[in-house]
Coordinates of C-alpha atoms and ligand atoms in Angstrom, one line a residue:
X17 CA 34.5 -4.9 -7.4
X18 CA 33.1 -2.7 -4.7
X19 CA 32.9 -4.0 -1.1
X20 CA 29.2 -4.3 -1.0
X21 CA 29.2 -6.6 -4.0
X22 CA 31.9 -8.8 -2.7
X23 CA 30.0 -9.2 0.6
X24 CA 26.9 -10.2 -1.4
X25 CA 28.7 -12.8 -3.5
X26 CA 30.3 -14.2 -0.3
X27 CA 26.9 -14.5 1.4
X28 CA 24.6 -16.2 -1.1
X29 CA 26.2 -16.7 -4.5
X30 CA 24.5 -14.8 -7.1
X31 CA 21.7 -12.4 -6.5
X32 CA 20.0 -11.2 -9.7
X33 CA 18.7 -7.7 -10.3
X34 CA 15.7 -6.7 -12.4
X35 CA 15.2 -3.0 -12.9
X36 CA 11.7 -1.8 -14.0
X37 CA 11.6 1.7 -15.6
X38 CA 8.7 3.5 -17.1
X39 CA 8.2 5.2 -20.5
X40 CA 5.9 7.7 -22.1
X41 CA 3.7 8.5 -19.1
X42 CA 3.3 8.0 -15.4
X43 CA 0.7 5.7 -14.0
X44 CA 1.4 3.2 -16.7
X45 CA 1.4 0.3 -14.2
X46 CA 5.0 -0.3 -13.3
X47 CA 4.1 -1.2 -9.8
X48 CA 1.7 -3.9 -10.9
X49 CA 4.2 -5.2 -13.5
X50 CA 6.9 -5.4 -10.9
X51 CA 4.6 -7.1 -8.3
X52 CA 3.3 -9.5 -10.9
X53 CA 6.7 -10.5 -12.1
X54 CA 7.6 -11.1 -8.5
X55 CA 4.6 -13.5 -8.0
X56 CA 5.7 -15.5 -11.1
X57 CA 9.3 -15.7 -10.1
X58 CA 8.3 -16.8 -6.6
X59 CA 6.1 -19.4 -8.1
X60 CA 9.1 -20.6 -10.0
X61 CA 10.8 -21.3 -6.7
X62 CA 13.0 -18.3 -6.1
X63 CA 13.3 -16.1 -3.1
X64 CA 12.2 -12.7 -4.4
X65 CA 12.0 -9.3 -2.9
X66 CA 11.0 -5.9 -4.4
X67 CA 12.1 -2.4 -3.9
X68 CA 10.6 0.9 -4.9
X69 CA 12.7 4.0 -5.7
X70 CA 10.7 7.3 -5.5
X71 CA 12.4 10.2 -7.2
X72 CA 11.0 13.0 -5.0
X73 CA 13.1 14.8 -2.4
X74 CA 10.7 14.0 0.4
X75 CA 12.4 11.6 2.8
X76 CA 9.3 9.5 2.9
X77 CA 5.7 9.7 1.6
X78 CA 4.3 10.7 5.1
X79 CA 4.6 14.4 4.5
X80 CA 2.7 14.4 1.2
X81 CA -1.0 15.1 0.8
X82 CA -2.5 11.8 -0.4
X83 CA -4.3 13.6 -3.2
X84 CA -0.8 14.4 -4.6
X85 CA 0.7 10.9 -4.5
X86 CA -2.0 8.4 -3.4
X87 CA -2.2 6.6 -0.2
X88 CA 0.6 6.6 2.3
X89 CA 1.3 2.9 3.0
X90 CA 2.8 1.9 6.4
X91 CA 5.1 -1.1 6.9
X92 CA 5.6 -3.2 10.0
X93 CA 8.7 -1.3 10.9
X94 CA 7.0 2.0 10.6
X95 CA 8.0 3.4 7.3
X96 CA 5.7 5.7 5.4
X97 CA 6.0 4.6 1.8
X98 CA 4.4 4.9 -1.6
X99 CA 1.5 2.7 -2.3
X100 CA 3.5 0.4 -4.6
X101 CA 5.1 -1.1 -1.5
X102 CA 1.6 -2.1 -0.5
X103 CA 1.1 -3.8 -3.9
X104 CA 4.3 -5.7 -3.5
X105 CA 3.2 -6.9 -0.1
X106 CA -0.2 -8.0 -1.4
X107 CA 1.2 -9.8 -4.4
X108 CA 4.3 -11.3 -2.8
X109 CA 2.6 -12.1 0.5
X110 CA 5.6 -10.7 2.3
X111 CA 6.0 -8.0 5.0
X112 CA 8.4 -5.4 3.6
X113 CA 10.0 -2.5 5.3
X114 CA 12.3 0.5 5.3
X115 CA 15.0 -1.4 3.5
X116 CA 12.7 -1.9 0.5
X117 CA 12.1 1.7 -0.1
X118 CA 14.2 4.8 -1.0
X119 CA 13.6 8.3 -2.2
X120 CA 16.0 10.9 -3.6
X121 CA 15.7 12.6 -0.2
X122 CA 16.8 9.5 1.6
X123 CA 19.8 8.9 -0.7
X124 CA 21.0 12.5 -0.3
X125 CA 20.5 12.5 3.4
X126 CA 22.7 9.4 3.9
X127 CA 25.4 10.8 1.6
X128 CA 25.5 14.1 3.4
X129 CA 25.4 12.5 6.8
X130 CA 28.3 10.3 5.8
X131 CA 30.2 13.3 4.5
X132 CA 29.7 15.2 7.7
X133 CA 31.1 12.2 9.6
X134 CA 34.2 12.1 7.5
X135 CA 32.9 8.8 6.0
X136 CA 34.4 9.7 2.6
X137 CA 37.9 10.3 4.2
X138 CA 38.5 13.7 2.8
X139 CA 37.5 12.9 -0.8
X140 CA 35.5 15.4 -2.9
X141 CA 32.0 14.0 -2.6
X142 CA 30.2 14.3 -6.0
X143 CA 26.7 13.6 -7.4
X144 CA 28.3 11.0 -9.6
X145 CA 29.5 8.5 -8.5
X146 CA 28.6 8.9 -4.8
X147 CA 24.9 9.1 -5.1
X148 CA 24.5 6.1 -7.5
X149 CA 26.9 4.2 -5.2
X150 CA 24.6 5.0 -2.3
X151 CA 21.7 3.7 -4.3
X152 CA 23.5 0.5 -5.0
X153 CA 24.6 0.2 -1.4
X154 CA 20.9 0.3 -0.4
X155 CA 20.0 -2.3 -3.1
X156 CA 22.6 -4.7 -1.8
X157 CA 21.6 -4.1 1.8
X158 CA 18.0 -5.0 0.9
X159 CA 19.1 -8.2 -1.0
X160 CA 21.1 -9.2 2.1
X161 CA 18.5 -8.4 4.7
X162 CA 15.8 -10.2 2.7
X163 CA 18.1 -13.1 1.7
X164 CA 16.8 -12.5 -1.8
X165 CA 18.0 -14.5 -4.9
X166 CA 16.2 -12.0 -7.2
X167 CA 15.4 -8.4 -6.4
X168 CA 13.0 -6.3 -8.5
X169 CA 13.7 -2.6 -8.4
X170 CA 11.1 -0.3 -9.6
X171 CA 12.4 3.2 -10.6
X172 CA 9.7 5.7 -10.2
X173 CA 8.9 8.4 -12.7
X174 CA 9.4 8.2 -16.4
X175 CA 12.6 7.9 -18.4
X176 CA 13.7 11.2 -19.9
X177 CA 12.9 13.3 -16.9
X178 CA 15.6 14.8 -14.7
X179 CA 14.4 13.3 -11.4
X180 CA 15.4 9.7 -11.9
X181 CA 18.7 10.0 -13.8
X182 CA 20.7 9.1 -10.7
X183 CA 18.8 5.9 -10.3
X184 CA 19.1 5.0 -14.0
X185 CA 22.9 5.7 -13.6
X186 CA 22.9 3.2 -10.7
X187 CA 21.2 0.6 -12.9
X188 CA 23.7 1.2 -15.7
X189 CA 26.7 1.0 -13.3
X190 CA 25.5 -2.3 -11.8
X191 CA 25.0 -3.8 -15.3
X192 CA 28.5 -2.7 -16.2
X193 CA 29.8 -4.4 -13.1
X194 CA 27.7 -7.6 -13.4
X195 CA 26.5 -7.9 -17.0
X196 CA 25.1 -11.4 -16.5
X197 CA 23.1 -10.6 -13.4
X198 CA 21.2 -7.4 -14.3
X199 CA 18.3 -6.9 -16.7
X200 CA 16.0 -4.0 -17.3
X201 CA 12.3 -3.9 -18.3
X202 CA 10.8 -0.8 -19.9
X203 CA 7.1 -0.5 -19.1
X204 CA 5.8 1.7 -21.8
X205 CA 2.5 2.9 -23.1
X206 CA 1.1 2.5 -26.6
X207 CA -1.7 5.0 -27.1
X208 CA -4.6 4.5 -29.6
X209 CA -5.5 8.1 -30.6
X210 CA -9.3 8.4 -31.1
X211 CA -9.0 10.1 -34.5
X212 CA -6.5 7.5 -35.9
X213 CA -7.9 4.4 -34.2
X214 CA -4.7 2.5 -34.3
X215 CA -2.1 1.7 -31.7
X216 CA 1.0 3.9 -32.0
X217 CA 4.5 2.7 -31.2
X218 CA 6.4 6.0 -31.7
X219 CA 6.3 7.3 -28.1
X220 CA 7.7 3.9 -26.9
X221 CA 10.5 4.1 -29.6
X222 CA 11.4 7.6 -28.1
X223 CA 11.3 6.3 -24.6
X224 CA 13.6 3.5 -25.5
X225 CA 16.0 5.9 -27.1
X226 CA 16.0 7.9 -23.9
X227 CA 16.8 4.9 -21.9
X228 CA 19.6 4.0 -24.4
X229 CA 20.9 7.5 -24.0
X230 CA 21.3 6.8 -20.3
X231 CA 23.4 3.8 -21.3
X232 CA 20.8 1.2 -20.7
X233 CA 19.4 -1.2 -23.4
X234 CA 16.1 -2.6 -22.2
X235 CA 16.0 -6.4 -22.2
X236 CA 12.2 -6.4 -22.3
X237 CA 9.5 -4.0 -23.4
X238 CA 6.2 -4.3 -21.6
X239 CA 3.7 -2.8 -24.0
X240 CA 0.9 -1.4 -21.9
X241 CA -2.2 -0.3 -23.7
X242 CA -6.0 -0.5 -23.8
X243 CA -5.6 -3.5 -26.1
X244 CA -3.1 -6.3 -26.6
X245 CA -0.3 -5.5 -29.0
X246 CA -0.5 -7.1 -32.5
X247 CA 2.2 -8.9 -34.5
X248 CA 2.8 -5.8 -36.7
X249 CA 3.5 -3.5 -33.8
X250 CA 5.5 -6.1 -32.0
X251 CA 7.8 -6.4 -34.9
X252 CA 8.1 -2.6 -35.3
X253 CA 9.0 -2.2 -31.6
X254 CA 11.6 -5.0 -31.9
X255 CA 13.3 -3.4 -34.9
X256 CA 13.3 0.2 -33.6
X257 CA 13.9 -0.6 -29.9
X258 CA 16.7 -3.1 -30.6
X259 CA 15.0 -6.1 -28.8
X260 CA 13.8 -9.5 -30.0
X261 CA 10.1 -9.7 -30.9
X262 CA 9.7 -12.3 -28.2
X263 CA 10.9 -9.9 -25.7
X264 CA 8.1 -7.5 -26.3
X265 CA 5.4 -8.4 -23.7
X266 CA 1.8 -7.4 -24.4
X267 CA 0.1 -6.0 -21.3
X268 CA -3.4 -4.9 -22.1
X269 CA -5.7 -3.3 -19.6
X270 CA -7.3 -5.9 -17.3
X271 CA -10.4 -5.8 -15.1
X272 CA -8.4 -6.6 -12.0
X273 CA -4.7 -6.1 -11.3
X274 CA -4.5 -9.6 -9.8
X275 CA -5.1 -10.9 -13.3
X276 CA -1.7 -9.6 -14.6
X277 CA 0.4 -12.5 -13.3
X278 CA -2.0 -14.9 -15.0
X279 CA -1.7 -13.1 -18.3
X280 CA 2.1 -12.9 -17.9
X281 CA 2.2 -16.6 -17.2
X282 CA 0.4 -17.3 -20.5
X283 CA 3.1 -15.3 -22.2
X284 CA 5.8 -17.3 -20.4
X285 CA 7.3 -14.1 -19.1
X286 CA 9.0 -15.7 -16.1
X287 CA 10.7 -18.3 -18.2
X288 CA 12.0 -15.7 -20.5
X289 CA 13.2 -13.5 -17.7
X290 CA 14.9 -16.4 -16.0
X291 CA 16.6 -17.5 -19.2
X292 CA 18.1 -14.0 -19.6
X293 CA 19.4 -14.2 -16.1
X294 CA 20.9 -17.7 -16.7
X295 CA 18.5 -19.4 -14.2
X296 CA 16.5 -22.5 -14.6
X297 CA 12.9 -22.7 -13.1
X298 CA 12.6 -24.8 -10.0
X299 CA 9.0 -25.9 -10.5
X300 CA 6.1 -24.9 -8.3
X301 CA 3.1 -23.2 -9.8
X302 CA 0.5 -20.5 -9.5
X303 CA -2.4 -22.6 -8.5
X304 CA -3.6 -20.7 -5.4
X305 CA -3.2 -17.4 -7.2
X306 CA -5.2 -18.5 -10.2
X307 CA -8.0 -19.8 -8.0
X308 CA -8.2 -16.4 -6.3
X309 CA -8.3 -14.6 -9.6
X310 CA -11.1 -17.0 -10.9
X311 CA -13.2 -16.2 -7.8
X312 CA -12.6 -12.5 -8.2
X313 CA -14.0 -12.7 -11.8
X314 CA -17.0 -14.8 -11.1
X315 CA -20.4 -13.0 -10.6
X316 CA -21.6 -13.8 -7.0
X317 CA -24.3 -12.1 -5.1
X318 CA -23.2 -8.5 -4.6
X319 CA -22.2 -7.0 -1.3
X320 CA -22.5 -3.2 -1.3
X321 CA -19.9 -1.4 0.7
X322 CA -19.7 2.4 0.9
X323 CA -16.3 4.1 1.7
X324 CA -17.0 7.4 3.2
X325 CA -14.0 9.7 2.8
X326 CA -13.0 13.2 1.7
X327 CA -10.0 12.8 -0.5
X328 CA -11.9 11.7 -3.6
X329 CA -11.5 14.4 -6.1
X330 CA -9.0 16.8 -7.6
X331 CA -10.5 18.9 -10.4
X332 CA -12.7 16.5 -12.4
X333 CA -10.9 13.3 -11.3
X334 CA -11.8 10.8 -8.8
X335 CA -8.9 9.5 -6.8
X336 CA -9.5 6.0 -5.5
X337 CA -5.7 5.6 -5.0
X338 CA -6.0 7.5 -1.8
X339 CA -7.8 4.6 -0.2
X340 CA -6.2 1.9 -2.2
X341 CA -5.4 -0.6 0.6
X342 CA -8.9 -0.1 2.0
X343 CA -10.5 -0.9 -1.3
X344 CA -8.3 -3.9 -1.8
X345 CA -9.0 -5.2 1.7
X346 CA -12.8 -5.0 1.0
X347 CA -12.3 -6.9 -2.2
X348 CA -10.1 -9.6 -0.5
X349 CA -12.7 -10.2 2.2
X350 CA -15.6 -10.2 -0.2
X351 CA -14.0 -12.7 -2.5
X352 CA -13.1 -15.0 0.4
X353 CA -16.8 -15.0 1.2
X354 CA -17.8 -15.6 -2.4
X355 CA -19.4 -12.3 -2.9
X356 CA -18.9 -9.7 -5.6
X357 CA -17.9 -6.4 -4.0
X358 CA -19.7 -3.4 -5.2
X359 CA -17.9 -0.3 -3.9
X360 CA -19.4 3.1 -3.5
X361 CA -17.4 6.2 -2.9
X362 CA -19.2 8.7 -0.8
X363 CA -17.9 12.2 -0.2
X364 CA -18.5 13.0 3.5
X365 CA -18.9 16.7 2.8
X366 CA -22.2 15.9 1.0
X367 CA -23.6 14.9 4.4
X368 CA -22.7 18.2 5.9
X369 CA -24.8 20.0 3.3
X370 CA -27.7 17.6 3.0
X371 CA -29.0 15.5 5.8
X372 CA -31.4 13.6 3.6
X373 CA -28.5 12.0 1.8
X374 CA -27.7 10.0 4.9
X375 CA -30.7 7.8 4.2
X376 CA -29.0 6.6 1.0
X377 CA -26.6 4.8 3.3
X378 CA -29.4 2.5 4.2
X379 CA -29.1 1.0 0.7
X380 CA -25.6 -0.2 1.5
X381 CA -24.8 -3.5 3.2
X382 CA -21.9 -2.0 5.1
X383 CA -19.8 1.1 5.5
X384 CA -16.1 1.8 6.0
X385 CA -14.9 5.1 7.4
X386 CA -11.2 5.2 6.7
X387 CA -8.4 7.3 8.2
X388 CA -7.9 11.0 7.7
X389 CA -6.6 14.2 9.1
X390 CA -7.9 17.7 9.7
X391 CA -11.3 19.3 10.0
X392 CA -12.7 19.1 6.4
X393 CA -15.6 16.7 6.3
X394 CA -15.4 15.8 10.0
X395 CA -19.0 16.7 11.0
X396 CA -20.2 14.7 8.0
X397 CA -18.3 11.7 9.2
X398 CA -19.7 12.1 12.7
X399 CA -23.3 12.3 11.4
X400 CA -22.7 9.3 9.2
X401 CA -21.5 7.3 12.2
X402 CA -24.5 8.3 14.3
X403 CA -26.8 7.1 11.4
X404 CA -24.9 3.8 11.2
X405 CA -25.1 3.3 14.9
X406 CA -28.8 4.1 15.2
X407 CA -29.8 2.1 12.2
X408 CA -27.8 -1.0 12.8
X409 CA -25.8 -0.7 9.5
X410 CA -22.5 -2.7 9.6
X411 CA -19.7 -0.3 10.2
X412 CA -15.9 -0.5 10.2
X413 CA -14.1 2.6 11.4
X414 CA -10.4 3.0 10.8
X415 CA -8.1 5.3 12.7
X416 CA -9.8 8.7 12.3
X417 CA -13.0 6.7 11.7
X418 CA -12.5 5.1 15.2
X419 CA -11.7 8.4 16.8
X420 CA -14.8 10.1 15.4
X421 CA -16.9 7.1 16.4
X422 CA -15.7 7.9 20.0
X423 CA -16.5 11.6 19.5
X424 CA -20.0 10.7 18.2
X425 CA -20.6 8.3 21.2
X426 CA -19.5 11.0 23.7
X427 CA -21.7 13.6 22.1
X428 CA -24.9 11.6 21.5
X429 CA -24.7 8.8 24.1
X430 CA -22.8 10.3 27.0
X431 CA -24.5 13.6 26.4
X432 CA -21.3 15.7 26.1
X433 CA -22.2 18.0 23.1
X434 CA -18.8 19.7 23.1
X435 CA -16.8 16.5 22.9
X436 CA -14.2 16.5 20.2
X437 CA -10.7 15.5 19.2
X438 CA -8.0 18.0 20.2
X439 CA -6.8 17.7 16.6
X440 CA -9.7 19.9 15.6
X441 CA -10.6 21.8 18.8
X442 CA -7.5 22.0 21.0
X443 CA -9.4 23.4 24.0
X444 CA -12.6 21.3 23.7
X445 CA -14.5 20.9 26.9
X446 CA -14.4 17.1 26.5
X447 CA -11.2 15.9 24.8
X448 CA -12.3 12.3 24.3
X449 CA -9.5 12.0 21.7
X450 CA -6.3 13.7 22.7
X451 CA -2.7 14.0 21.7
X452 CA -0.1 11.9 23.6
X453 CA 2.5 13.7 25.7
X454 CA 5.4 12.6 23.5
X455 CA 3.6 13.9 20.4
X456 CA 3.0 17.3 22.0
X457 CA 6.7 17.9 22.3
X458 CA 7.2 16.9 18.6
X459 CA 4.4 19.2 17.4
X460 CA 5.9 22.1 19.4
X461 CA 9.1 21.7 17.4
X462 CA 7.3 21.3 14.1
X463 CA 8.9 17.8 13.9
X464 CA 6.2 16.4 11.6
X465 CA 8.1 14.0 9.4
X466 CA 8.1 10.3 10.5
X467 CA 7.1 11.2 14.1
X468 CA 3.5 9.7 14.4
X469 CA 2.8 6.5 16.2
X470 CA 3.9 4.4 13.3
X471 CA 4.2 0.7 12.4
X472 CA 3.2 -2.5 14.1
X473 CA 2.1 -2.7 17.7
X474 CA 0.6 -5.5 19.7
X475 CA -3.0 -5.5 20.7
X476 CA -4.8 -7.7 23.2
X477 CA -8.2 -8.7 21.9
X478 CA -10.8 -9.4 24.5
X479 CA -12.6 -12.8 24.4
X480 CA -16.2 -12.8 23.5
X481 CA -16.2 -9.7 21.3
X482 CA -16.8 -9.1 17.6
X483 CA -13.0 -8.5 17.3
X484 CA -12.1 -11.8 19.0
X485 CA -14.6 -13.7 16.9
X486 CA -13.1 -12.2 13.8
X487 CA -9.4 -12.9 14.7
X488 CA -10.0 -16.3 16.3
X489 CA -8.5 -19.2 14.3
X490 CA -6.6 -17.0 11.9
X491 CA -2.9 -16.6 11.2
X492 CA -3.1 -13.1 12.8
X493 CA -3.1 -14.5 16.4
X494 CA 0.4 -14.7 17.9
X495 CA -0.7 -15.7 21.4
X496 CA -3.8 -17.0 23.2
X497 CA -4.1 -15.9 26.8
X498 CA -5.4 -18.3 29.5
X499 CA -8.7 -16.4 29.7
X500 CA -9.3 -16.7 26.0
X501 CA -8.0 -13.2 25.0
X502 CA -5.9 -13.1 21.8
X503 CA -2.7 -11.2 20.9
X504 CA -2.5 -9.7 17.5
X505 CA -0.3 -7.1 15.8
X506 CA -1.5 -4.4 13.5
X507 CA 0.0 -1.2 11.9
X508 CA -0.6 2.3 13.1
X509 CA -0.2 5.9 11.8
X510 CA -1.7 8.6 14.0
X511 CA -0.8 11.2 16.6
X512 CA -4.0 11.2 18.6
X513 CA -5.4 8.5 21.0
X514 CA -8.6 7.7 22.9
X515 CA -8.4 9.5 26.2
X516 CA -8.7 6.9 29.0
X517 CA -10.2 9.5 31.4
X518 CA -13.5 8.7 29.5
X519 CA -13.1 5.0 29.4
X520 CA -15.3 4.1 32.4
X521 CA -18.1 6.4 31.4
X522 CA -18.0 4.9 27.8
X523 CA -18.1 1.4 29.2
X524 CA -20.9 2.1 31.5
X525 CA -22.9 3.4 28.5
X526 CA -22.3 0.3 26.5
X527 CA -19.1 0.8 24.5
X528 CA -16.8 -2.2 24.6
X529 CA -13.0 -1.8 24.5
X530 CA -12.3 -5.0 22.7
X531 CA -8.7 -4.3 21.8
X532 CA -6.1 -2.7 24.1
X533 CA -2.3 -2.2 23.7
X534 CA -0.8 -4.4 26.5
X535 CA 2.2 -2.2 27.2
X536 CA 0.5 1.2 27.4
X537 CA -3.2 0.4 27.9
X538 CA -4.2 2.4 24.8
X539 CA -7.6 1.7 23.3
X540 CA -7.0 0.0 20.0
X541 CA -10.4 -1.5 19.1
X542 CA -13.8 -0.3 20.3
X543 CA -17.2 -1.8 19.4
X544 CA -20.8 -2.1 20.4
X545 CA -22.0 -5.5 21.7
X546 CA -23.7 -7.8 19.3
X547 CA -27.0 -7.5 21.3
X548 CA -27.2 -3.8 20.3
X549 CA -25.7 -3.6 16.9
X550 CA -24.8 -6.3 14.2
X551 CA -21.3 -5.0 13.6
X552 CA -20.1 -1.7 14.9
X553 CA -16.3 -2.1 15.1
X554 CA -13.6 0.6 14.9
X555 CA -9.8 0.3 15.2
X556 CA -7.2 2.8 16.0
X557 CA -4.9 0.9 13.8
X558 CA -5.1 0.4 10.0
X559 CA -6.3 -3.2 9.4
X560 CA -6.2 -2.6 5.6
X561 CA -2.4 -2.6 5.4
X562 CA -2.0 -6.3 6.2
X563 CA -4.8 -7.6 4.1
X564 CA -3.7 -9.9 1.3
X565 CA -5.7 -11.4 -1.5
X566 CA -4.8 -14.9 -0.3
X567 CA -5.2 -14.0 3.4
X568 CA -7.9 -11.4 3.9
X569 CA -8.0 -9.3 7.1
X570 CA -10.3 -10.5 9.9
X571 CA -12.0 -7.2 10.7
X572 CA -12.9 -6.7 7.0
X573 CA -14.1 -10.3 6.9
X574 CA -16.3 -9.6 9.9
X575 CA -17.7 -6.5 8.1
X576 CA -18.5 -8.5 5.0
X577 CA -20.2 -11.3 7.0
X578 CA -22.4 -8.8 8.8
X579 CA -23.1 -7.1 5.5
X580 CA -24.1 -10.4 3.9
X581 CA -26.8 -10.8 6.5
X582 CA -28.1 -7.3 5.9
X583 CA -28.1 -7.9 2.1
X584 CA -29.9 -11.3 2.4
Ligands
LIG13 N1 -5.7 12.4 12.4 C1 -5.7 11.3 13.3 C2 -4.5 11.3 14.1 O1 -3.5 11.8 13.8 C3 -6.0 10.0 12.6 C4 -4.9 9.6 11.7 C5 -5.3 8.6 10.7 O2 -6.5 8.3 10.4 N2 -4.4 7.9 10.0 O3 -4.4 10.6 15.1

């Protein structure tokens, strides 16, 4: 037994491992299946954690254009991960971190660094077994750090491609070492070709063969498709994929991902998984989750929220994944207020070409301008912000959205027409948003990966502001100051900051600095007072990352409350 395993057994008895692999095509919903199974196992009374393995060579998701791979999710400890980590956090209601995430790049980097440090004591270091061993080492480290009894490990990509073979090999090795503690789910897709009109099992049979060729027999097949699997196909899959018919789980498309645990519960998925792992359920139930799902499905009065961004399309496809956490945060807040969220995606570049389009924003009850980078669409966002400010439309700006709100204010209220962020105009006359000194040095060395201001930082929220009203009486507050200010913590991902040289002038002109980083006096939340605007709030941090369906984020709740009044 390798040393990591024996440490594990010594520490907590028996951790159990559930691998989730994907078949037939990508985007089949492995992340949702993993997160949903996690919710159910937690509801059965187990300490669960979830890991994502991404097969790309990038060390983290931070260096990828979001149109390539969806949103970059940021954890408390400053990791830039794939959006599935965000789903796990939202479903499990847990803060995850670096230890829950790995990529091929990360695995290679550790092995090579260890080799350079003579960590392999003169051995020939080989792709197999040393890379799968590093994968297992990371899995065991995560189990230990999270004190998990059950760990779900999602292997990115699709079985049969080269990229994830080392991870499948790790899964095979672990099963060989601990046959009673490891199971594998294959999440596969069953297409219904239009001209045939029936659900086809053959691609899933092939995917299973490919998994078997990697030495892994799936314990469960999760049959994704536009419809639920029928008895005939269930039997076919059982026979050809070498599983019991009961171990084929139907997972038809659902209106909301939060419904999946409820469907799985109906199919007794958790009980069947626990049985295979030799564990008995410890009671508890899914009551709170079910209540949230019921609310999300009911038709309430609509609240119309526009998300103004630029990463919406590639070719003919709309990519809402780029703003996944923002979209989810709006939904969580709307449901908590018993409203049905109606989301509109607005491409900011449209406003650069056609000023009249801005008026359409007046039909919305509220607008979110999320984070972003670079010059494309920036003037459109600034115009949008001006319109929202002048027309009293509830607005939540996030990161770049906050920075551009400051640019707009400087230009149109302070009367500094050349004001800009130095990200776009490095020698602007009025650098109201500027790069921090330590960031300058990193940029000069082209050190882009993992070097932004990342992860959770504290923020002191000033009493009597929109922000303080939003956070008051929530679990977000970690300290109450004697003067009524509040201490909160939120996650960041940016290089540029509000330039404090402009603070007094902004304050004199009516901008309120309602959130400030206590250590470095950085502006974290700006707003306009409620006498001048119903809700104009913008944060340098990303409030969307910590929003959970059972615990919506306060600034989003504030937006929805203001939007309700407008819609009324
Ligand atoms: N581009 C801006 C910066 O780097 C904002 C980043 C963001 O919105 N995440 O500071």
